Coordinates of C-alpha atoms in Angstrom, one line a residue:
Chain A
M1 CA -49.8 31.6 7.0
T2 CA -50.8 33.3 10.2
D3 CA -48.7 30.9 12.2
L4 CA -45.5 32.1 10.4
S5 CA -44.3 34.1 13.3
A6 CA -44.8 31.2 15.7
A7 CA -43.0 28.6 13.5
A8 CA -40.0 30.8 12.6
P9 CA -38.1 30.6 16.0
S10 CA -37.5 26.9 15.8
K11 CA -34.2 27.0 14.0
P12 CA -33.4 24.1 11.7
P13 CA -30.7 21.9 13.2
S14 CA -27.2 23.0 12.1
Q15 CA -25.4 21.1 9.4
W16 CA -22.8 19.8 11.9
A17 CA -25.6 18.4 14.2
A18 CA -27.1 16.6 11.2
I19 CA -23.7 15.2 10.3
W20 CA -23.1 14.1 13.8
R21 CA -26.5 12.4 14.0
Q22 CA -25.8 10.5 10.8
F23 CA -22.4 9.5 12.0
R24 CA -23.8 8.3 15.3
S25 CA -26.2 6.0 13.5
H26 CA -23.3 4.2 11.8
K27 CA -22.5 1.4 14.3
G28 CA -19.0 0.6 12.9
A29 CA -18.0 4.3 12.9
M30 CA -19.1 4.7 16.6
F31 CA -17.1 1.6 17.5
G32 CA -14.1 2.9 15.6
L33 CA -14.4 6.3 17.3
I34 CA -14.6 4.7 20.8
V35 CA -11.7 2.3 20.2
L36 CA -9.5 5.0 18.7
S37 CA -10.2 7.4 21.5
V38 CA -9.3 4.7 24.0
L39 CA -6.1 4.0 22.2
V40 CA -5.2 7.7 21.9
L41 CA -6.0 8.4 25.5
A42 CA -4.0 5.3 26.6
V43 CA -1.0 6.5 24.6
L44 CA -1.2 10.1 25.6
I45 CA -2.3 10.0 29.2
G46 CA -1.2 6.5 30.0
P47 CA 2.5 7.4 30.7
Y48 CA 1.4 9.9 33.4
F49 CA -0.3 7.1 35.3
W50 CA 2.0 4.2 34.6
H51 CA 5.5 4.7 36.0
P52 CA 7.4 1.4 35.7
E53 CA 10.0 1.5 38.5
K54 CA 13.5 2.4 37.5
L55 CA 15.6 -0.7 37.5
T56 CA 19.4 -0.9 37.7
V57 CA 21.1 -2.9 35.0
V58 CA 21.5 -5.9 37.2
E59 CA 17.8 -5.8 38.3
A60 CA 16.7 -5.4 34.7
I61 CA 18.7 -8.4 33.6
K62 CA 17.1 -10.5 36.3
Q63 CA 13.7 -9.2 35.2
K64 CA 14.1 -10.0 31.5
N65 CA 11.5 -12.1 29.6
K66 CA 9.0 -12.1 32.4
G67 CA 5.4 -13.0 31.6
P68 CA 2.5 -10.8 32.5
A69 CA 2.4 -10.0 36.3
L70 CA 1.2 -7.3 38.5
Q71 CA 4.5 -5.4 38.3
F72 CA 4.6 -5.8 34.5
P73 CA 1.1 -6.2 33.1
L74 CA 2.4 -7.1 29.6
G75 CA 5.6 -8.7 30.8
T76 CA 9.1 -7.5 30.0
D77 CA 11.3 -7.9 26.9
Q78 CA 14.7 -9.5 26.4
L79 CA 16.4 -6.5 28.1
G80 CA 14.0 -6.4 31.0
R81 CA 12.1 -3.3 29.8
D82 CA 8.5 -3.0 30.7
M83 CA 6.4 -3.9 27.7
L84 CA 3.4 -1.7 28.7
A85 CA 5.5 1.4 28.9
R86 CA 7.2 0.5 25.6
M87 CA 3.8 -0.1 24.0
M88 CA 2.6 3.4 25.1
A89 CA 5.8 5.1 23.9
A90 CA 5.7 3.2 20.6
G91 CA 2.0 4.1 20.1
K92 CA 2.7 7.8 20.5
V93 CA 5.3 7.6 17.7
S94 CA 3.1 5.4 15.5
L95 CA 0.1 7.6 15.8
A96 CA 2.2 10.7 15.3
V97 CA 3.7 9.3 12.1
G98 CA 0.3 8.5 10.8
F99 CA -1.1 11.9 11.6
V100 CA 1.8 14.0 10.3
A101 CA 2.3 12.0 7.2
M102 CA -1.4 12.4 6.5
I103 CA -1.2 16.1 6.9
I104 CA 1.8 16.4 4.5
A105 CA 0.0 14.2 2.0
I106 CA -3.3 16.0 2.2
T107 CA -1.8 19.5 2.1
F108 CA 0.3 18.6 -0.9
G109 CA -2.5 16.7 -2.6
T110 CA -5.0 19.5 -2.1
F111 CA -2.5 22.1 -3.4
I112 CA -1.8 20.1 -6.5
G113 CA -5.5 19.2 -7.0
V114 CA -6.6 22.8 -6.7
L115 CA -4.0 24.1 -9.1
A116 CA -4.8 21.4 -11.6
G117 CA -8.5 21.9 -11.3
Y118 CA -8.6 25.6 -11.3
Y119 CA -5.9 26.5 -13.8
K120 CA -6.5 24.8 -17.1
R121 CA -2.9 25.4 -18.2
L122 CA -1.5 23.4 -15.3
D123 CA -4.1 20.6 -15.5
G124 CA -2.3 18.4 -18.1
P125 CA 1.2 18.5 -16.7
L126 CA 0.1 18.1 -13.1
M127 CA -2.2 15.2 -13.8
R128 CA 0.6 13.5 -15.8
L129 CA 2.8 13.9 -12.7
T130 CA 0.1 12.4 -10.6
D131 CA -0.2 9.4 -13.0
M132 CA 3.5 9.0 -12.9
F133 CA 3.6 8.9 -9.1
L134 CA 0.7 6.4 -9.2
A135 CA 2.8 4.1 -11.4
L136 CA 5.9 4.3 -9.2
P137 CA 6.5 1.1 -7.2
L138 CA 6.1 2.8 -3.8
I139 CA 7.2 0.3 -1.2
P140 CA 10.5 -0.5 -3.0
L141 CA 11.2 3.3 -3.5
L142 CA 10.3 4.0 0.2
L143 CA 12.7 1.3 1.3
V144 CA 15.5 2.7 -1.0
M145 CA 14.9 6.3 0.3
V146 CA 15.0 5.3 3.9
M147 CA 18.0 3.1 3.4
L148 CA 20.0 5.6 1.4
F149 CA 19.2 8.8 3.3
R150 CA 18.8 7.5 6.8
D151 CA 22.4 8.0 8.0
R152 CA 22.7 11.4 6.3
V153 CA 19.5 12.7 7.9
A154 CA 20.3 11.2 11.2
G155 CA 23.7 13.0 11.1
I156 CA 22.0 16.3 10.8
L157 CA 18.9 15.9 13.1
G158 CA 19.9 13.1 15.4
P159 CA 18.8 9.5 15.0
E160 CA 15.3 10.0 16.5
M161 CA 14.2 13.2 14.9
G162 CA 16.0 12.2 11.7
A163 CA 14.2 8.9 11.4
F164 CA 10.9 10.5 12.2
L165 CA 11.2 13.3 9.7
L166 CA 12.6 11.1 7.0
I167 CA 9.9 8.5 7.2
V168 CA 7.0 11.0 7.6
F169 CA 8.3 13.0 4.7
A170 CA 8.8 9.9 2.5
I171 CA 5.4 8.5 3.3
G172 CA 3.7 11.9 2.8
I173 CA 5.4 12.5 -0.6
T174 CA 4.4 9.2 -1.9
S175 CA 0.7 9.2 -0.9
W176 CA -0.7 12.5 -2.0
M177 CA -2.1 11.3 -5.3
Q178 CA -5.5 10.1 -4.2
A179 CA -6.2 13.5 -2.5
A180 CA -5.0 15.4 -5.6
R181 CA -7.3 13.4 -7.9
I182 CA -10.3 13.8 -5.6
V183 CA -9.8 17.5 -5.1
R184 CA -9.2 18.2 -8.8
G185 CA -12.5 16.5 -9.7
E186 CA -14.4 18.5 -7.2
V187 CA -12.7 21.8 -8.2
L188 CA -13.4 21.2 -11.8
A189 CA -17.2 20.9 -11.0
L190 CA -17.2 23.7 -8.5
K191 CA -15.6 26.4 -10.6
E192 CA -18.4 26.2 -13.1
R193 CA -21.0 27.0 -10.4
E194 CA -22.8 30.3 -10.4
Y195 CA -21.5 31.6 -7.1
V196 CA -17.9 31.2 -8.3
L197 CA -19.0 33.1 -11.5
A198 CA -20.6 35.8 -9.2
A199 CA -17.4 36.1 -7.2
R200 CA -15.3 36.4 -10.3
S201 CA -17.7 39.0 -11.8
I202 CA -17.2 41.3 -8.8
G203 CA -13.5 41.1 -9.4
A204 CA -12.3 38.7 -6.7
A205 CA -8.8 37.5 -7.3
P206 CA -8.3 33.8 -8.1
R207 CA -6.5 33.3 -4.7
R208 CA -9.5 34.7 -2.9
I209 CA -12.0 32.6 -4.9
I210 CA -10.0 29.5 -4.2
I211 CA -9.6 30.1 -0.5
R212 CA -13.1 31.6 0.3
H213 CA -15.3 29.8 -2.1
I214 CA -13.8 26.6 -3.4
L215 CA -11.7 25.2 -0.6
P216 CA -14.6 25.1 2.0
N217 CA -16.6 23.1 -0.4
V218 CA -14.0 20.4 -0.9
V219 CA -13.5 19.9 2.8
S220 CA -15.8 16.8 3.1
P221 CA -14.1 14.6 0.5
V222 CA -10.7 15.7 1.8
M223 CA -11.7 14.8 5.3
V224 CA -12.6 11.2 4.2
A225 CA -9.4 10.9 2.3
A226 CA -7.5 12.2 5.3
T227 CA -9.0 9.7 7.6
L228 CA -8.2 6.8 5.4
G229 CA -4.7 8.3 4.8
I230 CA -3.9 8.0 8.5
A231 CA -4.6 4.3 8.4
E232 CA -2.5 3.9 5.3
A233 CA 0.4 5.9 6.7
I234 CA 0.4 3.8 9.9
I235 CA 0.5 0.6 7.9
T236 CA 3.3 1.9 5.6
E237 CA 5.4 2.9 8.6
S238 CA 5.0 -0.5 10.2
V239 CA 5.9 -2.2 7.0
L240 CA 9.2 -0.2 6.9
S241 CA 9.8 -1.0 10.5
F242 CA 8.9 -4.6 9.9
L243 CA 11.5 -4.9 7.2
G244 CA 14.1 -3.4 9.5
L245 CA 14.3 0.0 7.8
G246 CA 12.2 2.1 10.1
F247 CA 12.8 3.5 13.5
P248 CA 15.8 2.7 15.7
P249 CA 15.0 0.1 18.5
D250 CA 15.3 2.7 21.4
F251 CA 12.8 4.9 19.7
P252 CA 10.2 2.2 18.8
T253 CA 6.9 2.2 17.0
W254 CA 4.4 -0.6 17.1
G255 CA 5.9 -1.9 13.9
R256 CA 9.3 -1.9 15.3
L257 CA 8.2 -3.7 18.5
L258 CA 6.6 -6.4 16.3
Y259 CA 9.8 -6.7 14.3
D260 CA 11.8 -7.0 17.6
G261 CA 9.3 -9.6 18.9
L262 CA 9.6 -11.8 15.8
S263 CA 12.9 -13.4 16.8
F264 CA 11.2 -14.5 20.1
M265 CA 8.0 -15.5 18.4
Q266 CA 8.2 -19.2 19.2
I267 CA 8.8 -18.7 23.0
Y268 CA 7.0 -15.4 23.7
P269 CA 4.3 -15.0 21.0
E270 CA 2.5 -12.3 23.1
R271 CA 5.4 -9.9 22.3
V272 CA 4.3 -10.0 18.6
I273 CA 0.6 -10.1 19.3
W274 CA 0.3 -6.9 21.4
P275 CA 1.9 -4.5 18.9
G276 CA 0.2 -6.3 16.0
L277 CA -3.1 -6.1 17.7
A278 CA -2.6 -2.4 18.4
I279 CA -1.8 -1.6 14.8
S280 CA -4.7 -3.7 13.5
L281 CA -7.2 -2.1 15.9
T282 CA -6.1 1.4 15.1
V283 CA -6.3 0.8 11.4
L284 CA -9.6 -1.0 11.7
S285 CA -11.2 1.8 13.7
V286 CA -9.8 4.5 11.5
N287 CA -11.2 2.7 8.4
Y288 CA -14.6 2.4 10.1
I289 CA -14.5 6.1 11.0
G290 CA -13.7 7.0 7.4
D291 CA -16.6 4.8 6.3
G292 CA -19.0 6.6 8.7
L293 CA -17.7 10.0 7.7
R294 CA -18.2 9.3 4.1
D295 CA -21.9 8.6 4.8
A296 CA -22.3 11.4 7.2
L297 CA -20.8 14.0 5.0
D298 CA -22.7 13.0 1.9
P299 CA -26.0 15.0 2.0
R300 CA -27.6 12.5 -0.4
V301 CA -27.1 9.7 2.2
R302 CA -27.8 11.9 5.2
G303 CA -31.2 13.0 3.9
R304 CA -32.5 9.4 4.1
Chain B
M1 CA -10.2 0.4 -29.9
L2 CA -6.9 -0.3 -31.8
T3 CA -6.1 3.4 -32.1
Y4 CA -6.9 3.9 -28.5
T5 CA -4.5 1.0 -27.5
L6 CA -1.8 2.4 -29.8
R7 CA -2.2 5.9 -28.4
R8 CA -2.0 4.6 -24.8
L9 CA 1.1 2.5 -25.7
L10 CA 2.8 5.6 -27.2
L11 CA 1.8 7.7 -24.1
A12 CA 3.3 5.0 -21.9
I13 CA 6.8 5.6 -23.3
P14 CA 7.4 9.1 -21.9
T15 CA 5.8 8.0 -18.6
L16 CA 8.2 5.1 -18.4
L17 CA 11.2 7.2 -19.4
L18 CA 10.3 9.7 -16.7
I19 CA 9.9 6.9 -14.1
S20 CA 13.2 5.4 -15.1
L21 CA 14.8 8.8 -14.6
V22 CA 13.3 9.2 -11.2
I23 CA 14.3 5.7 -10.1
F24 CA 17.8 6.0 -11.5
F25 CA 18.6 9.3 -10.1
L26 CA 17.0 8.7 -6.7
V27 CA 19.1 5.6 -6.3
D28 CA 22.2 7.0 -7.9
L29 CA 22.5 10.5 -6.3
A30 CA 21.8 9.2 -2.8
P31 CA 24.6 9.7 -0.2
G32 CA 25.1 5.9 0.3
S33 CA 26.7 5.3 -3.1
P34 CA 29.2 2.5 -3.5
A35 CA 32.0 5.0 -3.9
S36 CA 31.6 6.1 -0.3
E37 CA 31.8 2.4 0.8
I38 CA 35.4 2.1 -0.3
P39 CA 37.7 2.7 2.8
L40 CA 39.8 5.9 2.7
T41 CA 43.0 3.9 3.2
V42 CA 42.7 2.5 -0.3
P43 CA 45.2 4.3 -2.6
P44 CA 43.7 6.7 -5.1
D45 CA 44.8 4.7 -8.2
V46 CA 43.4 1.4 -6.8
R47 CA 40.2 3.4 -5.9
A48 CA 40.0 4.6 -9.5
K49 CA 40.4 1.1 -10.8
I50 CA 37.6 -0.2 -8.4
L51 CA 35.3 2.6 -9.6
E52 CA 36.1 1.8 -13.2
S53 CA 35.4 -1.9 -12.8
M54 CA 32.1 -1.0 -11.3
G55 CA 31.5 1.3 -14.2
I56 CA 30.8 4.4 -12.1
N57 CA 33.7 6.6 -13.1
Q58 CA 31.6 8.2 -15.8
P59 CA 29.3 11.2 -15.5
V60 CA 25.8 10.4 -14.3
Y61 CA 24.0 11.0 -17.6
V62 CA 26.3 8.7 -19.5
R63 CA 25.6 6.0 -16.9
Y64 CA 21.9 6.6 -17.2
L65 CA 21.9 6.3 -21.0
L66 CA 24.1 3.2 -20.8
W67 CA 21.7 1.6 -18.3
L68 CA 18.7 2.4 -20.5
K69 CA 20.5 0.9 -23.5
Q70 CA 21.4 -2.2 -21.5
F71 CA 17.8 -2.5 -20.2
F72 CA 16.0 -2.0 -23.5
Y73 CA 18.5 -3.3 -26.0
V74 CA 21.2 -5.6 -24.6
E75 CA 19.0 -7.6 -22.2
P76 CA 16.2 -8.4 -24.7
L77 CA 18.9 -9.5 -27.2
N78 CA 20.3 -11.7 -24.5
G79 CA 16.9 -13.1 -24.0
I80 CA 16.6 -13.9 -27.7
D81 CA 20.0 -15.5 -27.6
A82 CA 19.0 -17.7 -24.7
L83 CA 15.8 -18.7 -26.4
F84 CA 17.0 -19.5 -29.9
G85 CA 20.7 -20.2 -29.4
T86 CA 21.7 -17.2 -31.5
S87 CA 24.6 -14.8 -30.7
F88 CA 23.3 -11.3 -31.2
A89 CA 24.4 -10.0 -27.9
D90 CA 28.0 -11.3 -27.9
G91 CA 30.5 -9.0 -26.3
M92 CA 27.9 -6.5 -25.1
Q93 CA 28.0 -5.3 -21.5
R94 CA 25.0 -6.5 -19.5
I95 CA 23.6 -5.0 -16.2
I96 CA 25.9 -6.5 -13.6
S97 CA 24.9 -6.9 -9.9
Y98 CA 27.4 -5.5 -7.4
Q99 CA 26.6 -8.4 -5.0
T100 CA 27.0 -11.4 -7.2
R101 CA 29.0 -10.0 -10.1
G102 CA 26.6 -11.8 -12.4
P103 CA 24.0 -10.4 -14.8
V104 CA 21.0 -8.9 -12.9
F105 CA 18.6 -10.5 -15.3
S106 CA 19.7 -14.1 -14.9
L107 CA 19.4 -13.5 -11.1
I108 CA 15.8 -12.2 -11.6
G109 CA 15.1 -15.2 -13.9
E110 CA 16.1 -17.5 -11.1
R111 CA 13.9 -15.8 -8.6
I112 CA 10.7 -15.3 -10.6
P113 CA 9.5 -18.9 -10.6
Q114 CA 9.5 -19.0 -6.8
T115 CA 7.5 -15.8 -6.6
L116 CA 5.0 -16.9 -9.3
K117 CA 4.5 -20.2 -7.7
V118 CA 3.6 -18.9 -4.2
I119 CA 2.3 -15.4 -4.8
G120 CA 0.5 -16.3 -8.0
T121 CA -1.3 -19.2 -6.3
A122 CA -2.2 -16.9 -3.4
Y123 CA -3.7 -14.4 -5.8
L124 CA -5.6 -17.1 -7.6
V125 CA -6.9 -18.5 -4.3
G126 CA -7.9 -15.0 -3.2
V127 CA -9.9 -14.5 -6.4
L128 CA -11.5 -18.0 -6.1
I129 CA -12.6 -17.3 -2.5
A130 CA -13.7 -13.7 -3.2
V131 CA -16.0 -14.2 -6.2
P132 CA -18.5 -16.6 -4.6
I133 CA -18.5 -14.7 -1.3
G134 CA -19.2 -11.5 -3.2
I135 CA -22.0 -13.1 -5.3
Y136 CA -23.7 -14.6 -2.3
S137 CA -23.3 -11.4 -0.1
A138 CA -25.0 -9.4 -2.8
Y139 CA -27.7 -11.9 -3.5
R140 CA -28.7 -12.0 0.2
Q141 CA -27.9 -8.3 1.1
Y142 CA -28.0 -7.5 4.8
S143 CA -28.3 -11.2 5.7
W144 CA -26.0 -12.5 8.5
F145 CA -23.7 -13.9 5.7
D146 CA -23.4 -10.5 4.2
Q147 CA -22.9 -8.8 7.6
A148 CA -20.2 -11.4 8.5
G149 CA -18.6 -10.9 5.0
T150 CA -18.5 -7.1 5.5
L151 CA -16.9 -7.4 8.9
L152 CA -14.3 -10.0 7.7
A153 CA -13.5 -7.8 4.6
M154 CA -13.0 -4.8 6.9
I155 CA -10.7 -6.8 9.1
G156 CA -8.9 -8.2 6.0
F157 CA -8.3 -4.6 4.8
S158 CA -7.1 -3.5 8.1
V159 CA -4.9 -6.2 9.5
P160 CA -1.5 -5.9 7.7
T161 CA -0.1 -9.1 6.2
F162 CA 2.9 -9.1 8.4
F163 CA 0.7 -9.4 11.4
S164 CA -1.8 -11.9 10.0
G165 CA 1.1 -14.0 8.7
T166 CA 2.7 -13.9 12.0
L167 CA -0.5 -14.9 13.7
L168 CA -0.9 -17.8 11.3
I169 CA 2.6 -18.9 12.0
I170 CA 2.0 -18.8 15.8
I171 CA -1.2 -20.7 15.6
F172 CA -0.6 -23.3 12.9
S173 CA 3.2 -23.8 13.2
V174 CA 4.2 -23.0 16.7
M175 CA 1.1 -24.1 18.6
L176 CA -0.4 -26.8 16.4
G177 CA 2.7 -27.8 14.5
W178 CA 0.7 -28.5 11.3
F179 CA 2.8 -26.5 8.8
P180 CA 6.5 -25.5 8.7
T181 CA 7.3 -21.9 9.6
K182 CA 9.7 -21.4 6.8
Y183 CA 9.4 -22.1 3.1
D184 CA 12.1 -24.4 1.8
T185 CA 13.1 -23.1 -1.6
T186 CA 15.3 -26.1 -2.4
L187 CA 12.5 -28.6 -2.2
V188 CA 12.0 -30.4 -5.5
V189 CA 8.7 -32.2 -6.2
T190 CA 9.6 -35.7 -7.3
D191 CA 7.1 -38.0 -5.6
W192 CA 3.9 -37.9 -3.6
A193 CA 5.7 -37.3 -0.2
S194 CA 7.6 -34.2 -1.5
F195 CA 4.4 -33.0 -3.2
V196 CA 2.6 -33.1 0.1
K197 CA 5.5 -31.3 1.7
Q198 CA 5.4 -28.6 -1.0
I199 CA 1.6 -28.1 -0.5
K200 CA 2.1 -27.9 3.3
Q201 CA 4.8 -25.3 3.1
M202 CA 2.8 -23.2 0.6
T203 CA -0.3 -23.2 2.7
L204 CA 0.6 -20.5 5.2
P205 CA 2.0 -17.9 2.7
V206 CA -0.9 -18.6 0.3
M207 CA -3.5 -18.2 3.1
T208 CA -1.9 -15.0 4.4
L209 CA -1.8 -13.3 1.0
G210 CA -5.0 -14.9 -0.4
L211 CA -7.1 -13.7 2.5
A212 CA -5.8 -10.1 2.2
N213 CA -6.6 -10.1 -1.6
A214 CA -10.0 -11.8 -1.1
A215 CA -11.1 -9.0 1.3
A216 CA -10.7 -6.3 -1.3
I217 CA -12.0 -8.3 -4.3
S218 CA -15.1 -9.7 -2.6
R219 CA -16.2 -6.1 -1.8
Y220 CA -15.8 -5.1 -5.4
M221 CA -17.7 -8.2 -6.5
R222 CA -20.5 -7.5 -4.0
S223 CA -21.0 -3.8 -5.0
S224 CA -20.9 -4.7 -8.6
M225 CA -23.5 -7.4 -8.2
L226 CA -25.7 -5.1 -6.2
E227 CA -25.6 -2.5 -8.9
N228 CA -26.7 -4.9 -11.6
M229 CA -29.4 -6.7 -9.5
G230 CA -31.6 -3.6 -9.7
H231 CA -31.5 -3.3 -13.5
D232 CA -34.5 -3.9 -15.7
Y233 CA -33.0 -6.8 -17.6
V234 CA -32.9 -8.8 -14.4
R235 CA -36.6 -8.3 -13.9
T236 CA -37.2 -9.3 -17.5
A237 CA -35.2 -12.4 -17.1
R238 CA -37.2 -13.3 -14.0
A239 CA -40.5 -12.5 -15.7
K240 CA -39.6 -14.9 -18.5
G241 CA -39.7 -17.5 -15.9
M242 CA -36.0 -18.3 -15.8
S243 CA -34.6 -20.0 -12.7
E244 CA -33.0 -17.9 -10.0
R245 CA -29.8 -19.7 -10.7
T246 CA -29.7 -18.7 -14.4
V247 CA -30.7 -15.2 -13.6
V248 CA -28.0 -14.7 -11.0
L249 CA -25.2 -16.8 -12.3
K250 CA -25.6 -16.1 -16.0
H251 CA -27.2 -12.7 -16.5
V252 CA -26.2 -10.7 -13.5
L253 CA -22.8 -12.4 -12.9
R254 CA -21.5 -11.8 -16.4
N255 CA -22.3 -8.1 -16.3
S256 CA -20.9 -7.8 -12.8
M257 CA -17.6 -9.4 -13.7
I258 CA -16.7 -6.5 -16.0
P259 CA -15.4 -4.1 -13.4
V260 CA -14.1 -6.9 -11.2
V261 CA -12.0 -8.3 -14.0
T262 CA -10.3 -4.9 -14.4
V263 CA -9.7 -4.7 -10.6
I264 CA -8.2 -8.2 -10.7
A265 CA -5.9 -7.1 -13.6
L266 CA -4.9 -4.0 -11.7
G267 CA -3.8 -6.1 -8.8
I268 CA -1.5 -8.4 -10.8
P269 CA 1.6 -6.1 -10.5
S270 CA 1.3 -6.4 -6.8
I271 CA 1.9 -10.2 -7.2
F272 CA 5.4 -9.2 -8.2
G273 CA 6.0 -6.2 -6.1
G274 CA 3.7 -6.1 -3.2
A275 CA 4.5 -9.4 -1.8
I276 CA 7.8 -8.3 -0.3
I277 CA 6.5 -8.7 3.2
T278 CA 5.0 -12.2 2.7
E279 CA 8.2 -13.4 1.0
N280 CA 10.3 -12.0 3.8
L281 CA 8.2 -13.4 6.6
F282 CA 8.0 -16.9 5.2
G283 CA 11.5 -17.0 3.6
V284 CA 10.3 -17.5 0.1
N285 CA 13.4 -16.8 -2.0
G286 CA 11.5 -14.8 -4.6
I287 CA 11.8 -11.4 -6.3
G288 CA 10.7 -9.4 -3.3
S289 CA 13.3 -10.9 -1.0
A290 CA 15.8 -10.3 -3.8
L291 CA 14.9 -6.6 -3.7
I292 CA 15.3 -6.5 0.1
G293 CA 18.7 -8.2 -0.2
A294 CA 19.8 -5.8 -2.8
I295 CA 18.7 -2.8 -0.7
H296 CA 20.6 -4.0 2.3
G297 CA 23.6 -4.9 0.2
N298 CA 23.7 -1.5 -1.5
D299 CA 23.4 -3.2 -4.9
L300 CA 22.3 -0.3 -6.9
P301 CA 22.0 -1.9 -10.4
M302 CA 19.8 -4.6 -8.9
V303 CA 17.6 -2.1 -7.1
Q304 CA 17.2 0.1 -10.1
T305 CA 16.4 -2.7 -12.4
L306 CA 13.9 -4.4 -10.1
A307 CA 12.1 -1.1 -9.2
F308 CA 11.9 -0.3 -12.9
I309 CA 10.5 -3.7 -13.8
F310 CA 7.8 -3.2 -11.1
A311 CA 7.0 0.2 -12.7
I312 CA 6.7 -1.3 -16.2
L313 CA 4.4 -4.0 -14.8
I314 CA 2.2 -1.3 -13.1
V315 CA 2.0 0.8 -16.3
L316 CA 1.4 -2.3 -18.5
F317 CA -1.4 -3.7 -16.3
N318 CA -3.1 -0.3 -16.0
L319 CA -3.2 -0.3 -19.8
I320 CA -4.4 -3.9 -20.0
A321 CA -7.2 -3.1 -17.5
D322 CA -8.4 -0.1 -19.5
V323 CA -8.4 -2.0 -22.8
L324 CA -10.1 -5.0 -21.2
Y325 CA -12.8 -2.7 -19.8
G326 CA -13.5 -1.4 -23.3
L327 CA -13.5 -4.9 -24.8
L328 CA -15.8 -6.4 -22.2
D329 CA -18.3 -3.6 -22.0
P330 CA -19.6 -2.5 -25.4
R331 CA -21.1 0.6 -23.9
I332 CA -17.6 2.0 -23.3
R333 CA -16.0 3.5 -26.3
Y334 CA -12.8 5.4 -26.1
D335 CA -12.9 7.0 -29.5

């Protein structure tokens, strides 16, 4: 008891430090984090360091279908374009699609989940809506949406921005259901807690209770869902591109590069392998990060 | 249990109606409708005739109701006619594909056997691989086998089938030349040689899809086994002096199969719908490639009907999984 003053200054480690420590002990998650960082850095900073020389049309035609060499580390494609530069450009779009689609899905899913969990009146209809979306055949519907709306949207926003927004929006609007279900379950439990009751008893408005008291407590499951959502969105986008209904060839993603490489698969298999490897590595590392986050954010696992 | 099943069946009707509405209107109201495909040089009266022959000169709700009637009334009657040689559906308008000008359902009927043969085998192979792996991984938790299984399952989750399939083609068809790259739909199995050929051409698509399915199912199997291993009845069984084999393969396995069976049931709709990529990659002329063909050809009735069939399958197998869960596990009562 007398030592109380001496013991007090050593502050307990903050919550985030504990989470980071648990995350670091997960080997797969650390591997994922490193691989993903390398990929993101390569895609974002790479173009500043790697300038393929500008070729005239004649030179480019002479340089087509080259194997890996010092001038072109990954070779060139059937039009003489440097594959490394294309891989970096494609990676930027692929990762951006995954990220933005995830943000749309998570925002929408959290919104629906909070409404359904907090307001009893809305629970039934909103959860029926979620069930209905879960029963929709998503890949066929995505294909139909892209096919039917592509030209119209491209006419308004230009082919590149149009394809990007259409695909991101289509993926986001068809993958919010998991987040909504998770958030609803959490909110249902949280709103019965004493601190929410306390907030309500001092007259806090529902909006304030939701934003200040409930949302911060659903962050961790949402973060895990968001991480896994990125992986799912990247795969969905590459499926669309693979079926020829994704991005235009001059604005490629990794899925589109793979699709383009398919016709030359027998002669130049590396043109399929590089983009496929990039997609697989990204998704694998994101999945591992999600796994590690789930453990790190769960206080029951972290305590041990 | 019966009342629960009936209630779920009744609840499925409004869900399906809503889904049919979404599918129909999404496809129908989209800008790329067949009316816009007709060149402007076509005279107005001819244009009206074309639209009439396609049945799209009516307002949209009339077409929706007509489509519903055709889907739920005319087509089943046609099915009965085909089965029993009756003639209930004579003179009734069936759902006609824009591409082939033939009934959509006879087209689907032609395609389904291909899909079932290849994709169904793949699913079966996936389950057969996954269950033993899951059992052994759980029995020897944290052994090298379990670690390897975890890693492989993670890779199986993450590598999309279009890439794993392409890799298999590059390795086994292009480099080694063991298997054909494309699936020959017209091959008829008559003798041993053609049977071997059929097995050979099925190997790659079945492997691609089977491994992807096995990754997910083996994880479910493992975690379900692990959960049951710690229960008291397992200790009792061991204390009675039963062999390890009986304990694991009889007592634990039976209880662990309950959630796994429902997961397997939930995956069955994906046999029909989710295999679009594999069918496309290997050229299997099944229902998935029919959908892609219809989408590229702007064949709206075909797309609507196929998408709706997929939706029905998803709803149906969700229901089956829930009912199965209640039947297999006496602790679960839905009343």
